[in-house]
PDB file of C-alpha atoms in Angstrom:
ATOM      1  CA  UNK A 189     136.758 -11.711 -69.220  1.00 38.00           C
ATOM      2  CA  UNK A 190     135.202  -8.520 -67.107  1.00 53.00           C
ATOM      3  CA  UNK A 191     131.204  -7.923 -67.812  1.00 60.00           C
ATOM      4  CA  UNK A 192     130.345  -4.839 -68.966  1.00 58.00           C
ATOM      5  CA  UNK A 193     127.087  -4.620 -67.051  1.00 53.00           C
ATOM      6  CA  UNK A 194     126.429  -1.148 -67.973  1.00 57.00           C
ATOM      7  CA  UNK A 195     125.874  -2.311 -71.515  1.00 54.00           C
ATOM      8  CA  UNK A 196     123.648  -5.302 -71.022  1.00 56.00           C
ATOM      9  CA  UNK A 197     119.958  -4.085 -72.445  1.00 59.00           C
ATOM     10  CA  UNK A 198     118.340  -7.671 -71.055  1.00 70.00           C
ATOM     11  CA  UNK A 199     118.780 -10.316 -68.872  1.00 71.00           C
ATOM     12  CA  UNK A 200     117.076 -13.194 -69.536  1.00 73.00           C
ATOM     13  CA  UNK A 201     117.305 -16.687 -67.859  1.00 68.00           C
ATOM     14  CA  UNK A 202     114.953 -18.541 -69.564  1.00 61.00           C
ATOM     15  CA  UNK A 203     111.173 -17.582 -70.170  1.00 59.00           C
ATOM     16  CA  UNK A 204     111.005 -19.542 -73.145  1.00 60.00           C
ATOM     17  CA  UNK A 205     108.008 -23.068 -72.440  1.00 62.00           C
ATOM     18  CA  UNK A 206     110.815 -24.938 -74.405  1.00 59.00           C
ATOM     19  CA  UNK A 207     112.646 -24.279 -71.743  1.00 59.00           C
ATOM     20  CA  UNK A 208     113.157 -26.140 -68.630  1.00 63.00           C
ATOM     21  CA  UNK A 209     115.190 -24.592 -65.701  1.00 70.00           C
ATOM     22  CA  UNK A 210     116.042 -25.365 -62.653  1.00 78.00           C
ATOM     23  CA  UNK A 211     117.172 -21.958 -61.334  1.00 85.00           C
ATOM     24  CA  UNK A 212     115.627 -21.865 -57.479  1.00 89.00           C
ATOM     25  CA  UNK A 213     117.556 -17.662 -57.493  1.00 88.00           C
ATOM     26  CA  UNK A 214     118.394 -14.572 -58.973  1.00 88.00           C
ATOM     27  CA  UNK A 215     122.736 -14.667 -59.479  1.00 85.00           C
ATOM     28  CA  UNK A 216     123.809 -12.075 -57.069  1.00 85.00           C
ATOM     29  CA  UNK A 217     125.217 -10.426 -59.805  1.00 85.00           C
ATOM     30  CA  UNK A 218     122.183  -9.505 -61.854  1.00 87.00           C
ATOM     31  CA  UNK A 219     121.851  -6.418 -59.508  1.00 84.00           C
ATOM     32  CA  UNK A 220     124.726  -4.961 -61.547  1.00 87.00           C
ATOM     33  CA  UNK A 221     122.223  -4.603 -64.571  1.00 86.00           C
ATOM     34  CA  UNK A 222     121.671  -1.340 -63.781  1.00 89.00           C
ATOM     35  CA  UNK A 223     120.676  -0.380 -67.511  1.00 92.00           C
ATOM     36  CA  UNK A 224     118.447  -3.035 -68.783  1.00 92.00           C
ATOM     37  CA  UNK A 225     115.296  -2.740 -70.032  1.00 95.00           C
ATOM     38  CA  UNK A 226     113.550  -6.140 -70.593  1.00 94.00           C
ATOM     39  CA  UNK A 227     113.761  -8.917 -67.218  1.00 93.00           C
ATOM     40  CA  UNK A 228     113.293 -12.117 -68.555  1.00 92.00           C
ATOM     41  CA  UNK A 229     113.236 -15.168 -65.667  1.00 91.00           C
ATOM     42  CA  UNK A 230     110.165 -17.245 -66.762  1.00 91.00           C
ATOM     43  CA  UNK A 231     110.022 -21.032 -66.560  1.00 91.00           C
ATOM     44  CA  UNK A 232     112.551 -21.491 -64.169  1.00 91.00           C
ATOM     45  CA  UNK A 233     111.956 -23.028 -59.609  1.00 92.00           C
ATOM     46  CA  UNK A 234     112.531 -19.665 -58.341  1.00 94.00           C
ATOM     47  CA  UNK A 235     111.075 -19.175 -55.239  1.00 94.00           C
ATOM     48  CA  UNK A 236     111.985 -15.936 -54.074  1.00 93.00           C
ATOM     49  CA  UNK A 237     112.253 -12.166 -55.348  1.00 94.00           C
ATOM     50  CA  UNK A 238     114.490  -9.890 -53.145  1.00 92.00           C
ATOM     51  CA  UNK A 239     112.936  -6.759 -51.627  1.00 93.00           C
ATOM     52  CA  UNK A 240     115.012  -4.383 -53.241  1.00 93.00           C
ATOM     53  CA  UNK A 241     115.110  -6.061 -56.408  1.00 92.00           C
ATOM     54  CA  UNK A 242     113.666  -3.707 -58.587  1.00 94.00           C
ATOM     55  CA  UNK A 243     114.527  -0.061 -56.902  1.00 93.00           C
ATOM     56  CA  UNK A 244     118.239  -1.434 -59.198  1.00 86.00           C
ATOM     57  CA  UNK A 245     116.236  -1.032 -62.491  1.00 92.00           C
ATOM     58  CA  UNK A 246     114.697   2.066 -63.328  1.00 92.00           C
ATOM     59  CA  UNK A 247     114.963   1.273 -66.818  1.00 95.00           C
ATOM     60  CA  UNK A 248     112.656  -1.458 -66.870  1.00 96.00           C
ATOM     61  CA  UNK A 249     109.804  -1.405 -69.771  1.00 97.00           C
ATOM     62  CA  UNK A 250     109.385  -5.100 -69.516  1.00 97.00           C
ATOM     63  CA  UNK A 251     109.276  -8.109 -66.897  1.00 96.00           C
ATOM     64  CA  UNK A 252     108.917 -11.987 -67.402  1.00 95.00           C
ATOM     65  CA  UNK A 253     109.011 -13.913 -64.253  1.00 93.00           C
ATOM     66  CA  UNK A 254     106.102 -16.023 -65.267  1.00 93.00           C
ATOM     67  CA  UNK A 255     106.073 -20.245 -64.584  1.00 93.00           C
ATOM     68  CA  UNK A 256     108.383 -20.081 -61.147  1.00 94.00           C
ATOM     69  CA  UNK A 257     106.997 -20.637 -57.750  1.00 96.00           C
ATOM     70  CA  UNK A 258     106.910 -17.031 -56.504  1.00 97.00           C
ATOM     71  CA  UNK A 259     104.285 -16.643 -53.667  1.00 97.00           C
ATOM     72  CA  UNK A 260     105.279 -12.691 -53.126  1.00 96.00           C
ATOM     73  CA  UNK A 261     105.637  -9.463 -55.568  1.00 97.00           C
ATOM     74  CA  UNK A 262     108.428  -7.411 -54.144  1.00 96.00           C
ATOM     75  CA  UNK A 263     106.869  -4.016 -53.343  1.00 97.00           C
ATOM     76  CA  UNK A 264     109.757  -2.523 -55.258  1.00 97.00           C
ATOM     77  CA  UNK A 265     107.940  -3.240 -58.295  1.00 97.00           C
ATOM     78  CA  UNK A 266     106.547   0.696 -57.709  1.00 97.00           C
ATOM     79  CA  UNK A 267     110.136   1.926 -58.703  1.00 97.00           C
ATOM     80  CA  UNK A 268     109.731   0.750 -62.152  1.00 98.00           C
ATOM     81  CA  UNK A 269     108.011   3.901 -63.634  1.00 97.00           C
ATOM     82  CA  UNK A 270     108.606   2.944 -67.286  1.00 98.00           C
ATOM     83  CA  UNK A 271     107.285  -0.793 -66.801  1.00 98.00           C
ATOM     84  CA  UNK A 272     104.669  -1.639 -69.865  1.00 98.00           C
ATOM     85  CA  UNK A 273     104.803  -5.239 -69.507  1.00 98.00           C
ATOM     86  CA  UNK A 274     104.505  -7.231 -66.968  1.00 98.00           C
ATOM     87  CA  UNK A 275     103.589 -11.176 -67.257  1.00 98.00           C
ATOM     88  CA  UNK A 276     103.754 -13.259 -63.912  1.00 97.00           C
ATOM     89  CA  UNK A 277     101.351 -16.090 -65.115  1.00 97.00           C
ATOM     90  CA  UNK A 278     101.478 -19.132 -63.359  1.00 97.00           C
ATOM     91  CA  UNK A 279     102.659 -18.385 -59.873  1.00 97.00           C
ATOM     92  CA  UNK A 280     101.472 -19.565 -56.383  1.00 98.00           C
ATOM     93  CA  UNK A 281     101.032 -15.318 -56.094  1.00 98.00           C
ATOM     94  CA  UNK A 282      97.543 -14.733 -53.580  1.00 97.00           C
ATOM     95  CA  UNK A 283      98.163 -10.760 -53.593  1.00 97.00           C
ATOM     96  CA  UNK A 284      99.245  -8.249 -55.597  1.00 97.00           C
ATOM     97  CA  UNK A 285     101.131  -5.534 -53.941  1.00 97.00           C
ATOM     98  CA  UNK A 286      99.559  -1.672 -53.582  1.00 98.00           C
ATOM     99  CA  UNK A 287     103.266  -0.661 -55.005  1.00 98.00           C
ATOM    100  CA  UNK A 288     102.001  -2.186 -58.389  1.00 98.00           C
ATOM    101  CA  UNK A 289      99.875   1.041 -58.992  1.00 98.00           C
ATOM    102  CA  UNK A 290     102.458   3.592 -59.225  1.00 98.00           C
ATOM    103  CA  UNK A 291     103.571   1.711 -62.482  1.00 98.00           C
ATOM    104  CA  UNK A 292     101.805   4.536 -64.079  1.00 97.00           C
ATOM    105  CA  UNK A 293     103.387   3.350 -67.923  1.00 98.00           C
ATOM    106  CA  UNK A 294     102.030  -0.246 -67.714  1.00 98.00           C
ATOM    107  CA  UNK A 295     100.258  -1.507 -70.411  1.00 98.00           C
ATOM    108  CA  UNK A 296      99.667  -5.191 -70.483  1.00 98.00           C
ATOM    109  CA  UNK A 297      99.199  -7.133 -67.132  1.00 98.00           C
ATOM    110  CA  UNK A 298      98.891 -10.531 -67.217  1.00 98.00           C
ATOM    111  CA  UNK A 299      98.902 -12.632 -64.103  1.00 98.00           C
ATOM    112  CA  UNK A 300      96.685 -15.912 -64.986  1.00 98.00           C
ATOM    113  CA  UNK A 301      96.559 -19.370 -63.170  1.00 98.00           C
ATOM    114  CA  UNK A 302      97.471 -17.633 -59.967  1.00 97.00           C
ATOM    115  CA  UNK A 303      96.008 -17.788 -56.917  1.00 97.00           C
ATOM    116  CA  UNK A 304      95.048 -14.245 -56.494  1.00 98.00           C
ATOM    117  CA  UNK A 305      92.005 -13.811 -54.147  1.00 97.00           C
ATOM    118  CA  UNK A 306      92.340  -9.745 -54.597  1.00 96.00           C
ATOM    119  CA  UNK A 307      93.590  -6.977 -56.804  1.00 96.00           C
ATOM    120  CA  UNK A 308      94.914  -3.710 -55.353  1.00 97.00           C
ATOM    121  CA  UNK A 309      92.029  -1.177 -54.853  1.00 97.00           C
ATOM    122  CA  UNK A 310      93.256   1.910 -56.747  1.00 98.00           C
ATOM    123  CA  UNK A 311      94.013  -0.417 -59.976  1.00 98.00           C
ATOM    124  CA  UNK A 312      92.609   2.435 -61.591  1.00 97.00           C
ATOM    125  CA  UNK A 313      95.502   4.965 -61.512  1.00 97.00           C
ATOM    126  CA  UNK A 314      97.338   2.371 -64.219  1.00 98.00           C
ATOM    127  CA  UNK A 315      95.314   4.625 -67.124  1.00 97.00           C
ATOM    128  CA  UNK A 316      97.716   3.117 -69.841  1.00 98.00           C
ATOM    129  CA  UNK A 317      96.795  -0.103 -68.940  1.00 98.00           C
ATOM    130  CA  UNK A 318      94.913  -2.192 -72.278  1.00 98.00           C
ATOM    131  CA  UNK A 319      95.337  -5.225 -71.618  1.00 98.00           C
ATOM    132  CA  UNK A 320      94.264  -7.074 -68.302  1.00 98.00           C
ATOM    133  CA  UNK A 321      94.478 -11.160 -68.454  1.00 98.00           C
ATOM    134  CA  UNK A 322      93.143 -12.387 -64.746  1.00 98.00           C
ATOM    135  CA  UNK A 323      91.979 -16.136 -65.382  1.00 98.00           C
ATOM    136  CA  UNK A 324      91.934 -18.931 -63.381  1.00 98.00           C
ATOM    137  CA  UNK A 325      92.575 -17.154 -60.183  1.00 98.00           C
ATOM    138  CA  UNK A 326      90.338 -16.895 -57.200  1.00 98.00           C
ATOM    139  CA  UNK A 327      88.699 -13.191 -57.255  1.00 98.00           C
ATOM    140  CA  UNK A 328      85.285 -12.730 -56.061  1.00 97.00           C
ATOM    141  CA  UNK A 329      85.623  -9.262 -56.461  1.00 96.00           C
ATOM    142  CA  UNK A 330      87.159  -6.472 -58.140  1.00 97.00           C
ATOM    143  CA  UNK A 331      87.761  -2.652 -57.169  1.00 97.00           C
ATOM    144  CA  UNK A 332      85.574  -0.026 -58.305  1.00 97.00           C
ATOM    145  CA  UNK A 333      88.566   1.929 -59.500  1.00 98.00           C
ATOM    146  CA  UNK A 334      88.391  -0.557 -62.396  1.00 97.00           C
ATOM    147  CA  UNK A 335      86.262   1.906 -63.922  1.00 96.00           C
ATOM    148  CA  UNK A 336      88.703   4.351 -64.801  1.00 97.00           C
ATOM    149  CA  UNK A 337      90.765   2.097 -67.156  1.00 98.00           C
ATOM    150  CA  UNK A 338      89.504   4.264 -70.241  1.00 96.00           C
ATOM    151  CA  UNK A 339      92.443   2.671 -72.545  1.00 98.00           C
ATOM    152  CA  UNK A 340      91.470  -1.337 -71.224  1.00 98.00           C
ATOM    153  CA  UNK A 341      90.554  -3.021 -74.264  1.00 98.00           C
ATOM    154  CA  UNK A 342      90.934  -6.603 -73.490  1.00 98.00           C
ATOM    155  CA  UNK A 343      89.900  -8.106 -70.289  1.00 98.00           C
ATOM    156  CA  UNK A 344      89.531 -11.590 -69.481  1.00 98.00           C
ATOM    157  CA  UNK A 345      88.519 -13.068 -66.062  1.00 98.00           C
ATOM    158  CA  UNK A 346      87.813 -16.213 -66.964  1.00 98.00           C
ATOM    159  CA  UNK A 347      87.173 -19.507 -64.305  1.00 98.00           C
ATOM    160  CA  UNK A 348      87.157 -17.394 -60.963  1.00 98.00           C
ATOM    161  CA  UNK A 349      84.670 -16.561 -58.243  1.00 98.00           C
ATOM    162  CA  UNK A 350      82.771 -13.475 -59.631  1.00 97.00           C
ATOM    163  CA  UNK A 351      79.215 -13.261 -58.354  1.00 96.00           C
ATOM    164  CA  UNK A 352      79.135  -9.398 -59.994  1.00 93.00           C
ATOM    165  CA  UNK A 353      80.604  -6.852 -61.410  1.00 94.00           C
ATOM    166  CA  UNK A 354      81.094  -2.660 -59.771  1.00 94.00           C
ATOM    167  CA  UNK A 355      78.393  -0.249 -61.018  1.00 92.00           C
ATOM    168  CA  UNK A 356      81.701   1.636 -62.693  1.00 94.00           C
ATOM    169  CA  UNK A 357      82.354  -1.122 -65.320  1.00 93.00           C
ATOM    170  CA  UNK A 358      79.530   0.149 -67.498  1.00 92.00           C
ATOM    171  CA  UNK A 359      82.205   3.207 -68.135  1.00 95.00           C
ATOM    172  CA  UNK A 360      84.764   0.641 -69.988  1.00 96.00           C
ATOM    173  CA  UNK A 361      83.522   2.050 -73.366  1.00 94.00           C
ATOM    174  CA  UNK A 362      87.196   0.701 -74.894  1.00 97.00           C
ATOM    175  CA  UNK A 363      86.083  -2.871 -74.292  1.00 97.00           C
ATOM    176  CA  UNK A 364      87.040  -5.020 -77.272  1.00 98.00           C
ATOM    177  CA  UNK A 365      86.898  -8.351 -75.677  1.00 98.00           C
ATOM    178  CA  UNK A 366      85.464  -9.253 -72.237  1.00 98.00           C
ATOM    179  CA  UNK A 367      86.240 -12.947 -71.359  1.00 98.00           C
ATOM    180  CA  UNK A 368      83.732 -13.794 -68.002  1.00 97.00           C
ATOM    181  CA  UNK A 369      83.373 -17.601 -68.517  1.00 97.00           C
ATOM    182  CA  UNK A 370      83.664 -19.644 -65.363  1.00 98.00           C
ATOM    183  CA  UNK A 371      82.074 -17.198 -62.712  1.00 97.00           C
ATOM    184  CA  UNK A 372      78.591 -16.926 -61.139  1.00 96.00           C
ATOM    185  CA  UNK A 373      77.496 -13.617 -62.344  1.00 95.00           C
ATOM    186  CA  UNK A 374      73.772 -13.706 -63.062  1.00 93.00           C
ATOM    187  CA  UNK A 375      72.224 -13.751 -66.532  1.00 92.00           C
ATOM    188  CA  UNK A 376      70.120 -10.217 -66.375  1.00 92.00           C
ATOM    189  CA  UNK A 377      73.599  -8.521 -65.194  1.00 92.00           C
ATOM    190  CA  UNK A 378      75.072 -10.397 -68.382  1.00 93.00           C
ATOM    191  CA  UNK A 379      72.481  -8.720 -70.777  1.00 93.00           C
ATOM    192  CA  UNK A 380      72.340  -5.559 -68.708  1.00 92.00           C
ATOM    193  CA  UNK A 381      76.229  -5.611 -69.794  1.00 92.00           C
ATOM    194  CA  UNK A 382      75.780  -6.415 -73.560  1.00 92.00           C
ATOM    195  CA  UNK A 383      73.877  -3.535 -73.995  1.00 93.00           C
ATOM    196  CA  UNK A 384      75.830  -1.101 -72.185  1.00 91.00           C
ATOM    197  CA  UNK A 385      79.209  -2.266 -73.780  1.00 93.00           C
ATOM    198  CA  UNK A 386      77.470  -3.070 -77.561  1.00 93.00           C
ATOM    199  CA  UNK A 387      80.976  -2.618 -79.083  1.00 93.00           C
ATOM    200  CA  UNK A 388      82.701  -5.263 -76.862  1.00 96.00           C
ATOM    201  CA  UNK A 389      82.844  -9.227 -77.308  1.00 97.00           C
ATOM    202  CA  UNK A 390      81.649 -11.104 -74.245  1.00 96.00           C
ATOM    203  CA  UNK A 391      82.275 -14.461 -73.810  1.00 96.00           C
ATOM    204  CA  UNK A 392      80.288 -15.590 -70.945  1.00 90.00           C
TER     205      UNK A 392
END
């Protein structure tokens, strides 16, 4: 019996922590998904993303590919204007691609228990984003751009290398929940923070 791709909304090959795959690849086939809109590969060995693996699915709102052993976000992740999720948590991922900020729809980014050592510098063109979970990675830094994220309303950093924070994170006035546990960021910029963001929760 023929597929219909063009009628598939999802593909999903796991993603579930019941789950136990053994996948190590993306079927050749799944390119032929042209109309999908949710990407759902979590909890599976895969290794590697092709390069042109996303410039096949415009259509995209969501993507799953967290619990594999990815080291490498395709930079055709900036085709995927409609992305709003995208989880990669649990990856041996040290970068994340420039291309990543063109996903001007994104909304929830969640890429803990990396190995990131950097974020992309002009993080702050993703103004939908409102929800940004970064823990137990290795950033000792983040851009000043951050600032911009008017809509962020969760953010949680927890366990990295954080010795401070950019003069523009005072301007996250939509900060419900700051999670900074597990850095090395001094007690007066802690207090200095708790009165500029009075609204938000910061767990420290």
């Amino acid at each position: 019996m023929n597929t219909d791709y063009k009628k598939m909304l999802s593909f999903e090959l796991g993603n579930d922590e019941n789950w136990v795959g053994n996948t190590v690849s993306l079927p050749e086939d799944v390119v032929e998904y042209i109309n999908i809109t949710c990407l759902e590969i979590g909890y599976n060995k895969i290794e590697h993303l092709p390069v042109d693996i996303f410039s096949n699915f415009g259509k995209l709102t969501e993507v799953y590919f967290n619990h594999n052993r990815i080291s490498e976000i395709p930079t055709s992740i900036g085709f995927l204007k409609k992305l709003e999720i995208l989880t990669i948590n649990s990856n041996p991922i040290k970068h994340i691609p420039d291309e990543l900020t063109e996903c001007f729809s994104l909304e929830s980014f969640a890429a803990s228990d990396c190995e990131l050592e950097s974020i992309p510098k002009d993080l702050g063109n993703l103004k939908n984003l409102e929800v940004l979970l970064l823990n137990d990675n290795h950033l000792s830094a983040l851009p000043e751009t951050i600032g911009k994220l008017n809509r962020l309303y969760r953010l949680e950093l927890r366990n990295n290398k954080l010795k401070y924070l950019p003069d523009s994170f005072f301007n996250l006035t939509s900060l419900k929940l700051l999670d900074l546990r597990g850095n090395y960021i001094d007690k007066m910029s802690l207090e200095k923070l708790k009165k500029m963001l009075p609204k938000c929760e910061i767990k420290q």
